[in-house]
Coordinates of C-alpha atoms in Angstrom, one line a residue:
X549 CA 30.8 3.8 20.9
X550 CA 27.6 4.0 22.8
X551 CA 25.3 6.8 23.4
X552 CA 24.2 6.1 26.6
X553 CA 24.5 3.5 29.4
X554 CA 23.4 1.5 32.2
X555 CA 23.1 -1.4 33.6
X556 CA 24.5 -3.5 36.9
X557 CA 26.3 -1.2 39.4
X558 CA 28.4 -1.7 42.2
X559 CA 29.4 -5.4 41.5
X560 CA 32.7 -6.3 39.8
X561 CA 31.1 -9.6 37.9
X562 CA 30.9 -8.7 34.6
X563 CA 27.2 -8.3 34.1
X564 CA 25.3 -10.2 31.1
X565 CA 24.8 -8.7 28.0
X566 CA 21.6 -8.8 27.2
X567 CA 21.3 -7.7 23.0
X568 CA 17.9 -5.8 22.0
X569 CA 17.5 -5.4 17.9
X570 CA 15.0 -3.2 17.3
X571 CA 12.9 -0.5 19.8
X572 CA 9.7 -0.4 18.5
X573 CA 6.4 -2.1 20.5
X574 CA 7.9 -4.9 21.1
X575 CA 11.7 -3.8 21.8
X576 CA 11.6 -0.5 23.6
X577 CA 8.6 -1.7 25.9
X578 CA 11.3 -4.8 26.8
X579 CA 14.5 -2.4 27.4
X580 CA 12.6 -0.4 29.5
X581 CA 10.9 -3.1 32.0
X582 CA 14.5 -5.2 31.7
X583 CA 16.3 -2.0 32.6
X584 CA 14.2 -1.0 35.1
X585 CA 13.7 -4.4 37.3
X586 CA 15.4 -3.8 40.4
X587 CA 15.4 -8.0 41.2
X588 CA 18.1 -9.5 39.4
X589 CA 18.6 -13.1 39.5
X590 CA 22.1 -12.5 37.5
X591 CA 24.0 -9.1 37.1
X592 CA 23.2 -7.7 33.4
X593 CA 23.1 -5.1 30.5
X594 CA 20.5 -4.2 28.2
X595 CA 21.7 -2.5 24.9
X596 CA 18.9 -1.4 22.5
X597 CA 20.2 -1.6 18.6
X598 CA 18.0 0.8 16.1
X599 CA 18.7 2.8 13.0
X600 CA 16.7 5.7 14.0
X601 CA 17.4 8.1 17.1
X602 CA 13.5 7.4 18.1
X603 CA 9.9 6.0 17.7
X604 CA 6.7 6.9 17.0
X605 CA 3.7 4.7 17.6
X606 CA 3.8 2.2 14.7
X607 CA -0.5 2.0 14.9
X608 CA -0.2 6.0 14.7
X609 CA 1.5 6.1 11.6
X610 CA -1.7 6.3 9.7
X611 CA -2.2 9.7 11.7
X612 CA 1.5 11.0 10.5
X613 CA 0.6 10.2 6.8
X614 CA -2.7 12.1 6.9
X615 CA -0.9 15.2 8.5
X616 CA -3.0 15.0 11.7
X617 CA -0.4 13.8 13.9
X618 CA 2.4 15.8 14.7
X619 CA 5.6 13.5 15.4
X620 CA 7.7 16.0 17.3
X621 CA 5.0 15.9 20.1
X622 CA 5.0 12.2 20.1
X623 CA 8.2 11.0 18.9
X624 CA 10.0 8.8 22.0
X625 CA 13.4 9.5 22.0
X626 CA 16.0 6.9 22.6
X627 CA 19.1 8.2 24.0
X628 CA 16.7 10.6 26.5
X629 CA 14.9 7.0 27.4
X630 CA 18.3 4.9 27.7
X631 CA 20.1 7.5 30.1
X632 CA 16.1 7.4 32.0
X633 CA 16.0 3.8 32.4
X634 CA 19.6 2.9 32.7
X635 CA 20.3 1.0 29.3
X636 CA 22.4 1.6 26.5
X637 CA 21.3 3.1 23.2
X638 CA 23.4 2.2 20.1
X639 CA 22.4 3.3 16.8
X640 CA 23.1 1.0 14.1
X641 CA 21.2 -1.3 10.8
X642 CA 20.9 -4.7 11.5
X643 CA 23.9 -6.4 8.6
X644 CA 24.6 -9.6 9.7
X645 CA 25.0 -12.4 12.5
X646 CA 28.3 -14.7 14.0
X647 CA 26.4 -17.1 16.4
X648 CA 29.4 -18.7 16.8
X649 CA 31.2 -15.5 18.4
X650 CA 27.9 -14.0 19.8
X651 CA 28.4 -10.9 17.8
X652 CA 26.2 -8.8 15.4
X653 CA 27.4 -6.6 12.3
X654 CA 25.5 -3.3 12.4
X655 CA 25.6 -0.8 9.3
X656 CA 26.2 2.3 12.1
X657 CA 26.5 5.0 9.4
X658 CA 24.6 4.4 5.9
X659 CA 25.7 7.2 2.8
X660 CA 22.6 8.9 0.3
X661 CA 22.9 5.7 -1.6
X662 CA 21.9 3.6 1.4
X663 CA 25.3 1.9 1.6
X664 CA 27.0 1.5 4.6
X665 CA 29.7 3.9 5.4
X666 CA 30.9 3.0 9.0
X667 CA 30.5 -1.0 10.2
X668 CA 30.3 -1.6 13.8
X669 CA 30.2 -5.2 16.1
X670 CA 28.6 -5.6 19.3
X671 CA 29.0 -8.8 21.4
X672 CA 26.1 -10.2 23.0
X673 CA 25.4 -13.0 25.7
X674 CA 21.7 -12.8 25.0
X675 CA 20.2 -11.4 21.8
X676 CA 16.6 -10.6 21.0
X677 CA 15.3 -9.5 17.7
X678 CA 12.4 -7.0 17.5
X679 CA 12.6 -5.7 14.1
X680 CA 9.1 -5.0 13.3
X681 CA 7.4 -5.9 9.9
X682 CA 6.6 -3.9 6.8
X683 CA 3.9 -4.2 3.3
X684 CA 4.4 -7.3 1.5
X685 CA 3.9 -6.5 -2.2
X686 CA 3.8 -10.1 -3.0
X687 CA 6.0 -9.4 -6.0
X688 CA 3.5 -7.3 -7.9
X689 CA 5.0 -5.7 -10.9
X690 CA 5.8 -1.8 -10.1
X691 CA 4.7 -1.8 -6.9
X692 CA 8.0 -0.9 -5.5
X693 CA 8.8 1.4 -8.1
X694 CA 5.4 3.4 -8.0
X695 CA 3.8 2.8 -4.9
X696 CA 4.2 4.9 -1.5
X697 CA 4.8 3.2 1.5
X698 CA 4.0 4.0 5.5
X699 CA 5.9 1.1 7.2
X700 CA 8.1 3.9 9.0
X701 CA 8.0 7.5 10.1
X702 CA 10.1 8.9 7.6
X703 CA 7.3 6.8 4.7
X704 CA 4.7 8.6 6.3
X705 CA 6.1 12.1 6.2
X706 CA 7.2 11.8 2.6
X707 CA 3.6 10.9 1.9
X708 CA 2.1 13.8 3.5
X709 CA 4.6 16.2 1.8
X710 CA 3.6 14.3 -1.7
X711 CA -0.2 14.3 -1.0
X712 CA 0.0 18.1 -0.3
X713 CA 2.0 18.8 -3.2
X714 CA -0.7 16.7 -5.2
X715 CA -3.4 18.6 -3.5
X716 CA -1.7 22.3 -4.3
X717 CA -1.3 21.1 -7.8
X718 CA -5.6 20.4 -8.0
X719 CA -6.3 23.6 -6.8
X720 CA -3.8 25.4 -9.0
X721 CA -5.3 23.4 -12.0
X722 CA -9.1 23.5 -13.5
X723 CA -11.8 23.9 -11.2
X724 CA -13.3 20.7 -11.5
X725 CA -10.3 18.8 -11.8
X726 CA -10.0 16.1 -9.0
X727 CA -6.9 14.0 -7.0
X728 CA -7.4 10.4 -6.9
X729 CA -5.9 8.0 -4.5
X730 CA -5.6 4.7 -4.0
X731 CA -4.7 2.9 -1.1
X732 CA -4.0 -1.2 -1.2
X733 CA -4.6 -3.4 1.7
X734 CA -8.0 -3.0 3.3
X735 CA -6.5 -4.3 6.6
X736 CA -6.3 -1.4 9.7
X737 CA -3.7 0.3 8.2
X738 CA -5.4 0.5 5.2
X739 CA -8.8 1.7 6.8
X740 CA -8.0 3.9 9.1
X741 CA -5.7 6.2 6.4
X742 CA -8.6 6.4 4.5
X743 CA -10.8 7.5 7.0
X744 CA -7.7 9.7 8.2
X745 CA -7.3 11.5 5.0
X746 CA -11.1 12.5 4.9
X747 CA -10.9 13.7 8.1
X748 CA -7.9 15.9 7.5
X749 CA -9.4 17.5 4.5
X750 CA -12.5 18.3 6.6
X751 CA -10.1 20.2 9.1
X752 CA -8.2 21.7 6.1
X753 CA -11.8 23.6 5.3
X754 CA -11.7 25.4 8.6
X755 CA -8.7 26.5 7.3
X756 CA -9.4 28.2 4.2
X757 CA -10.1 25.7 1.9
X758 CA -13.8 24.1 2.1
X759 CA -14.3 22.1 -0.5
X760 CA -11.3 20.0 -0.7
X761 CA -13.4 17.3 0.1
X762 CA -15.4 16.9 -2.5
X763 CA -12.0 17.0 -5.2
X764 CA -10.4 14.3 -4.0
X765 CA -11.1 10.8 -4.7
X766 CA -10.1 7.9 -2.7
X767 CA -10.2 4.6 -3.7
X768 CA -9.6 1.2 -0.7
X769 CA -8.9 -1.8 -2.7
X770 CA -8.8 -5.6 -0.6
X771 CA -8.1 -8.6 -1.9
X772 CA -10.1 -10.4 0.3
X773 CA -14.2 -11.1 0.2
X774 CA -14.4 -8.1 3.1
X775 CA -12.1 -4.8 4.4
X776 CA -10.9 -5.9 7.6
X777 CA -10.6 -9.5 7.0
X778 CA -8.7 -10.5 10.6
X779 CA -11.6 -8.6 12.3
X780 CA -15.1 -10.0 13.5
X781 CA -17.4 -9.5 10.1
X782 CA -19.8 -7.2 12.1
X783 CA -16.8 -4.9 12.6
X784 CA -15.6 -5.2 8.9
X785 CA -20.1 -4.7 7.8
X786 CA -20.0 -1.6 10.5
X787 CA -16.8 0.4 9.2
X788 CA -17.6 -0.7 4.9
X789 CA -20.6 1.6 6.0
X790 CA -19.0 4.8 7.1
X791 CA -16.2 4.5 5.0
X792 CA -19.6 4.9 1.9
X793 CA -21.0 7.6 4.2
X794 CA -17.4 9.9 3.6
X795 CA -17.5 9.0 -0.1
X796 CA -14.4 6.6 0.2
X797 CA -15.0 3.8 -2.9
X798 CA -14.4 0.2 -1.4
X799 CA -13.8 -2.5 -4.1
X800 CA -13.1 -6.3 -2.5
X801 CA -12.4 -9.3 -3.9
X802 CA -9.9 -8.0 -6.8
X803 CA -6.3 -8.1 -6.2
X804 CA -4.2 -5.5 -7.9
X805 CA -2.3 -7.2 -10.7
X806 CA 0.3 -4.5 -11.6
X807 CA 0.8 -0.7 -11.0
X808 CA 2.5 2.3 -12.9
X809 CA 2.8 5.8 -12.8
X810 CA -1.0 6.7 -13.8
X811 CA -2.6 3.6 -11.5
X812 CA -3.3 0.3 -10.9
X813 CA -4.5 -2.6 -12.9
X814 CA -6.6 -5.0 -10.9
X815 CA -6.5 -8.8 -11.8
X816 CA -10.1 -8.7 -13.4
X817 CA -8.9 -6.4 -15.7
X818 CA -10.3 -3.0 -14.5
X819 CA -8.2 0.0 -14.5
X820 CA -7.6 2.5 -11.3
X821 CA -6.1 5.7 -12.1
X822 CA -4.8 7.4 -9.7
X823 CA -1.9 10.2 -8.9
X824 CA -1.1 8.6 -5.2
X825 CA -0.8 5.3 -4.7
X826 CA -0.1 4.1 -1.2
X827 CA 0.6 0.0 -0.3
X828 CA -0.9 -1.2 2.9
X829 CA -1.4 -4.5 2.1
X830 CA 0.4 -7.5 3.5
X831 CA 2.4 -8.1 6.5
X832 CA 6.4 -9.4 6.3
X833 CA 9.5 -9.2 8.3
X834 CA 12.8 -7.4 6.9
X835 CA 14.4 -9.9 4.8
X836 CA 17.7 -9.5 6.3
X837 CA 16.5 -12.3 8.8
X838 CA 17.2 -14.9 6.1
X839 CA 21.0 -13.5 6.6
X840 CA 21.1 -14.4 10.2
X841 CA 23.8 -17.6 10.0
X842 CA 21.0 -20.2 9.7
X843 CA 18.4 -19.3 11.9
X844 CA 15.1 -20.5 10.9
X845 CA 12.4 -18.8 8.9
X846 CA 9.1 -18.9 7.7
X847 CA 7.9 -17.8 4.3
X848 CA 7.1 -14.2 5.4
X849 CA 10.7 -14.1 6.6
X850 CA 9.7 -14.5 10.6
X851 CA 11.9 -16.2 12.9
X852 CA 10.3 -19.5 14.0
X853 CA 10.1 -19.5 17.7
X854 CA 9.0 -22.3 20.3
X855 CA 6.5 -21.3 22.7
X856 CA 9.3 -19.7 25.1
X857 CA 10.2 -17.3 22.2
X858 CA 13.4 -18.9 21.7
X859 CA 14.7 -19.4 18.2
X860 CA 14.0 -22.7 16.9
X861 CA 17.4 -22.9 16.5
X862 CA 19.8 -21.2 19.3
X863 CA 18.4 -20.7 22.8
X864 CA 20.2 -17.7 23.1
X865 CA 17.9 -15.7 20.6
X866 CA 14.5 -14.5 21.3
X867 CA 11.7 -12.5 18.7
X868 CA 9.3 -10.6 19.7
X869 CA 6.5 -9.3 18.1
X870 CA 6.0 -8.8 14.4
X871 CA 8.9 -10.8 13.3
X872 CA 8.4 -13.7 15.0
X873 CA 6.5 -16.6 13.9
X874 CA 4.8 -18.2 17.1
X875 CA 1.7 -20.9 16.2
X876 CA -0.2 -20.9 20.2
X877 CA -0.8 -24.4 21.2
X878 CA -3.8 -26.0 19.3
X879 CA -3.6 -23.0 16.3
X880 CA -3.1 -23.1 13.0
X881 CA -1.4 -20.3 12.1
X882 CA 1.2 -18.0 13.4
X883 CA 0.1 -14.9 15.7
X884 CA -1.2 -11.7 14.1
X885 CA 1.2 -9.0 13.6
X886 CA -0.1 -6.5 15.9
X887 CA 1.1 -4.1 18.7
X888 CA -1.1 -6.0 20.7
X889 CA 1.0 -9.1 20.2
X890 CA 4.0 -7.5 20.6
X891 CA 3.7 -5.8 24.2
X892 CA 2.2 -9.2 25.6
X893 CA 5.0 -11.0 24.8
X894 CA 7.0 -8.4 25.5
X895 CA 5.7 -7.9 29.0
X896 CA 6.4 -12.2 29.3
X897 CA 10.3 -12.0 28.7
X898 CA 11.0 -9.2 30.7
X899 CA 9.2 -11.2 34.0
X900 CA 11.1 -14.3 32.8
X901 CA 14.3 -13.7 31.1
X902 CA 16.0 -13.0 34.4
X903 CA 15.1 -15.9 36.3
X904 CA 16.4 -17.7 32.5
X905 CA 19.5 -15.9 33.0
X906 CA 20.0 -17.9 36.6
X907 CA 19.3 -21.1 35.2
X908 CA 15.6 -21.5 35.6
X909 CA 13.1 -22.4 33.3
X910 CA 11.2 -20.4 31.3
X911 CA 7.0 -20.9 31.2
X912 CA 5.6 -21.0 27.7
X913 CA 3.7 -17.9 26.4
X914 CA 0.5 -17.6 26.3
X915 CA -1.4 -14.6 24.3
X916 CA -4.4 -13.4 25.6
X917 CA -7.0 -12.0 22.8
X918 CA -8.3 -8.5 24.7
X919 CA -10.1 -7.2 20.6
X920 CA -9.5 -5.5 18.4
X921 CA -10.4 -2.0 17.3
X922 CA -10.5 0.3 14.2
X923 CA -11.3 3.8 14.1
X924 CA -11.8 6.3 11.5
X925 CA -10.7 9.4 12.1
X926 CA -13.1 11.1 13.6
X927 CA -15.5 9.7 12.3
X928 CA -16.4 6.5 14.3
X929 CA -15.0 3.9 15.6
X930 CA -15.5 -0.3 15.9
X931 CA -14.3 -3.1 17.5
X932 CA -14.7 -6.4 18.9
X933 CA -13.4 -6.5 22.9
X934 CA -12.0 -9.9 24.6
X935 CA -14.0 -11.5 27.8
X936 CA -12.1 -9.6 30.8
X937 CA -13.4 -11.1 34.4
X938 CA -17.5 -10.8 34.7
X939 CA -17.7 -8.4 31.2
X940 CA -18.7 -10.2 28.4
X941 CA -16.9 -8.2 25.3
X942 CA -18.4 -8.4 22.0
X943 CA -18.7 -5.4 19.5
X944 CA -18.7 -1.9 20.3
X945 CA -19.1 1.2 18.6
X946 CA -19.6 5.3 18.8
X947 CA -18.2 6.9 21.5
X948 CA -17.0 4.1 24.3
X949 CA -15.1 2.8 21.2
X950 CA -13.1 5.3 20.2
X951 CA -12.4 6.1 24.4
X952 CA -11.3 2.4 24.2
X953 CA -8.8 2.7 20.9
X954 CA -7.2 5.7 22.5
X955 CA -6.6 4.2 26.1
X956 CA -4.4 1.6 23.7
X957 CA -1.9 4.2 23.0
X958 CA -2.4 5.5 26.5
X959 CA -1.7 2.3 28.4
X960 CA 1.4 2.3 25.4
X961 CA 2.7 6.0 27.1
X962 CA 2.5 4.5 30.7
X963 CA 5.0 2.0 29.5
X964 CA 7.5 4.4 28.3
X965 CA 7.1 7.3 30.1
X966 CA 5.6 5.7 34.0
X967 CA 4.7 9.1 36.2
X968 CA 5.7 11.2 33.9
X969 CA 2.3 10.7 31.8
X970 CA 0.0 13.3 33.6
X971 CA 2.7 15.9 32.3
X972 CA 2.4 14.6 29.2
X973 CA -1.4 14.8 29.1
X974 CA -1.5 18.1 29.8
X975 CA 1.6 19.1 27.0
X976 CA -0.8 17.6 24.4
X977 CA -3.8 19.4 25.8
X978 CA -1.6 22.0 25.2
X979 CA -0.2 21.9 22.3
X980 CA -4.0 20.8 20.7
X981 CA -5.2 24.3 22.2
X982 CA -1.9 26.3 20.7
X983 CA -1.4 24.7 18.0
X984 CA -3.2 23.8 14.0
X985 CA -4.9 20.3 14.2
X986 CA -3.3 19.8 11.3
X987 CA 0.1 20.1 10.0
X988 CA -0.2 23.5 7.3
X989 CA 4.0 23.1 6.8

């Protein structure tokens, strides 16, 4: 049954049923502008299929995990947003895939033991998979079993209630008794939780607890040469440095090899110990694509697309964003996993999948690299900007960087919310002047 609906009125062709699988960047920025559209080419329906009731931020999450970002303020619901917008929220885990009959197997009700408890099927016309990505542990023994992970919101709450546990047990124990942490994958993710956490125990001292700082020990392990490997070297030189101003340990070049309860053992040999160890490192889709009735993957379980975003094999089913594997014309390699990726091509079905609809053809897509930026916490903040008319780009730091790394996630709230963003503003204005910086629950 659905939650809410939408979609064509006032016509008695049955409209087109157009099938969204997951609302995150990519997903709930396309139900919305589908939804919205006024022009329609063909009468249609947009349904948005996701486990969870709503959605924060995926390149926020870092900010939930730390306990700086409070995800009742900035959660987006989806049944508020569907009954908004005029499409139909159905809540439901992706299970399964009949090309044939057009229709999807959702797990709509899972038990404690994950299993599913109520199936449902929805029939489509058009389906589009936005399912996001999460770590790759590349198979490294006891990672699973003793590594935290902050792929979702619920991952990143469940670290923040660990790491204050950890942190209550320190203070409880011997004075100079310290809490190590480790966190694997020098990539964004990676960075900015490390420069989160230090930041969160500074505001933890203006709460009674100064100090805290200087007991806990993190620890950013890379694989690669550099942290930030996707990101211009100047960036990756620029943040290496503050992350050794705030006392965070980088190592690079030294995989991790296996991990346990007490640590990590890194592949030259050398021993991390640690109480919290997050995973960070790695990008892959959700291995239930390999399950979808013979549509083609790649070996980080990505849909293979053409350069209309059509599966490789039925032109009736688009990916979007993380889980789609897209190499540009002239590349080498698929394109990045990043939010940035996502609401591009995003933005290019919903102007085109319409005028698909009626019979027209779709242009290819084209990404456009605008940079890329990193912050840490409050710290600093780097990044590398895209040529945009006259302006050059190039790197940029301090103060004009960070402004530009938060107009990101502003530009994301004018998506979802349109005119109802000044009134948001102002709530979080708010809520900062009300409320703890940091979350003390």
């Amino acid at each position: 049954m659905a939650v809410s609906q939408g979609g064509a009125r006032g016509t008695a062709v049955e409209p087109h049923r157009i099938v969204v699988v997951g609302g995150g960047a990519a997903g709930l920025d396309l139900s919305i502008r589908l939804a919205s559209r006024r022009r329609r080419p063909v009468p249609y329906s947009v349904t948005l299929v996701d486990r969870s009731g709503s959605y924060v931020w995926k390149p926020r999450l870092h900010e939930v995990a730390a306990g700086t970002l409070d995800t009742a303020q900035e959660q987006v619901s989806y049944l508020a947003h569907a009954r908004r917008h005029g499409f139909t929220y159905w809540p439901g885990l992706l299970r399964g895939l009949d090309r044939a009959r057009r229709r999807l197997t959702l797990g709509t009700l899972q038990g404690p033991d994950g299993e599913d408890t109520v199936t449902t099927r929805l029939t489509y016309d058009t389906l589009v998979f936005a399912v996001g990505s999460h770590a790759d542990d590349f198979g490294t023994p006891g990672a699973q079993e003793h590594c935290r992970f902050i792929d979702s919101r619920d991952q990143a709450e469940a670290f923040t209630v660990a790491m204050r546990e950890e942190i209550i047990r320190t203070l409880a124990d011997r004075p100079d008794k310290s809490l190590s942490i480790a966190i694997v994958g020098a990539g964004a993710t990676g960075t900015e939780l490390a420069g989160e956490i230090n930041h969160a125990l500074d505001l933890a001292a203006g709460y009674g607890l100064p100090g805290l700082r200087q007991r806990i020990h993190i620890t950013l392990i890379e694989a690669a040469p550099r942290i930030l490997p996707a990101l211009p070297e100047r960036v990756s030189a620029a943040a290496a440095r503050v992350l050794g101003e705030i006392r965070v340990e980088v190592l690079t070049g030294d995989p991790v090899a296996s991990v346990d309860a007490g640590g990590l053992t890194l592949k030259s040999g050398r021993r991390i110990d640690a109480a919290l160890r997050v995973w960070a490192a790695g990008i892959r889709a959700p291995s239930v694509l390999r399950q979808m009735d013979g549509l083609e993957v790649d070996r980080a379980d990505r849909l293979v697309v053409r350069p209309t975003l059509q599966t490789s094999r039925d032109p009736a089913i688009f990916a979007l964003g993380d889980c789609s594997s897209l190499v540009p014309e002239g590349g080498q390699r698929p394109l990045a996993a990043t939010a940035q990726v996502a609401h591009q091509e995003a933005r290019h079905l919903a102007a085109h999948l319409p005028d698909f609809l009626a019979g027209r053809e779709s242009p290819p897509f084209r990404y456009k690299e605008r940079g890329s930026l990193v912050s840490l916490g409050g710290y600093d903040a780097f990044g590398s900007l895209g040529r945009l008319g006259v302006l050059p780009g190039g790197f940029i730091e301090g103060r004009f960087a960070q402004f530009s790394y938060n107009m990101l996630y502003r530009q994301y709230q004018y998506v979802v919310h349109g005119r109802r963003v000044p009134l948001i503003w102002a709530s979080e204005l708010l809520q900062r002047l009300a409320k703890p910086r940091l979350r003390l629950d």
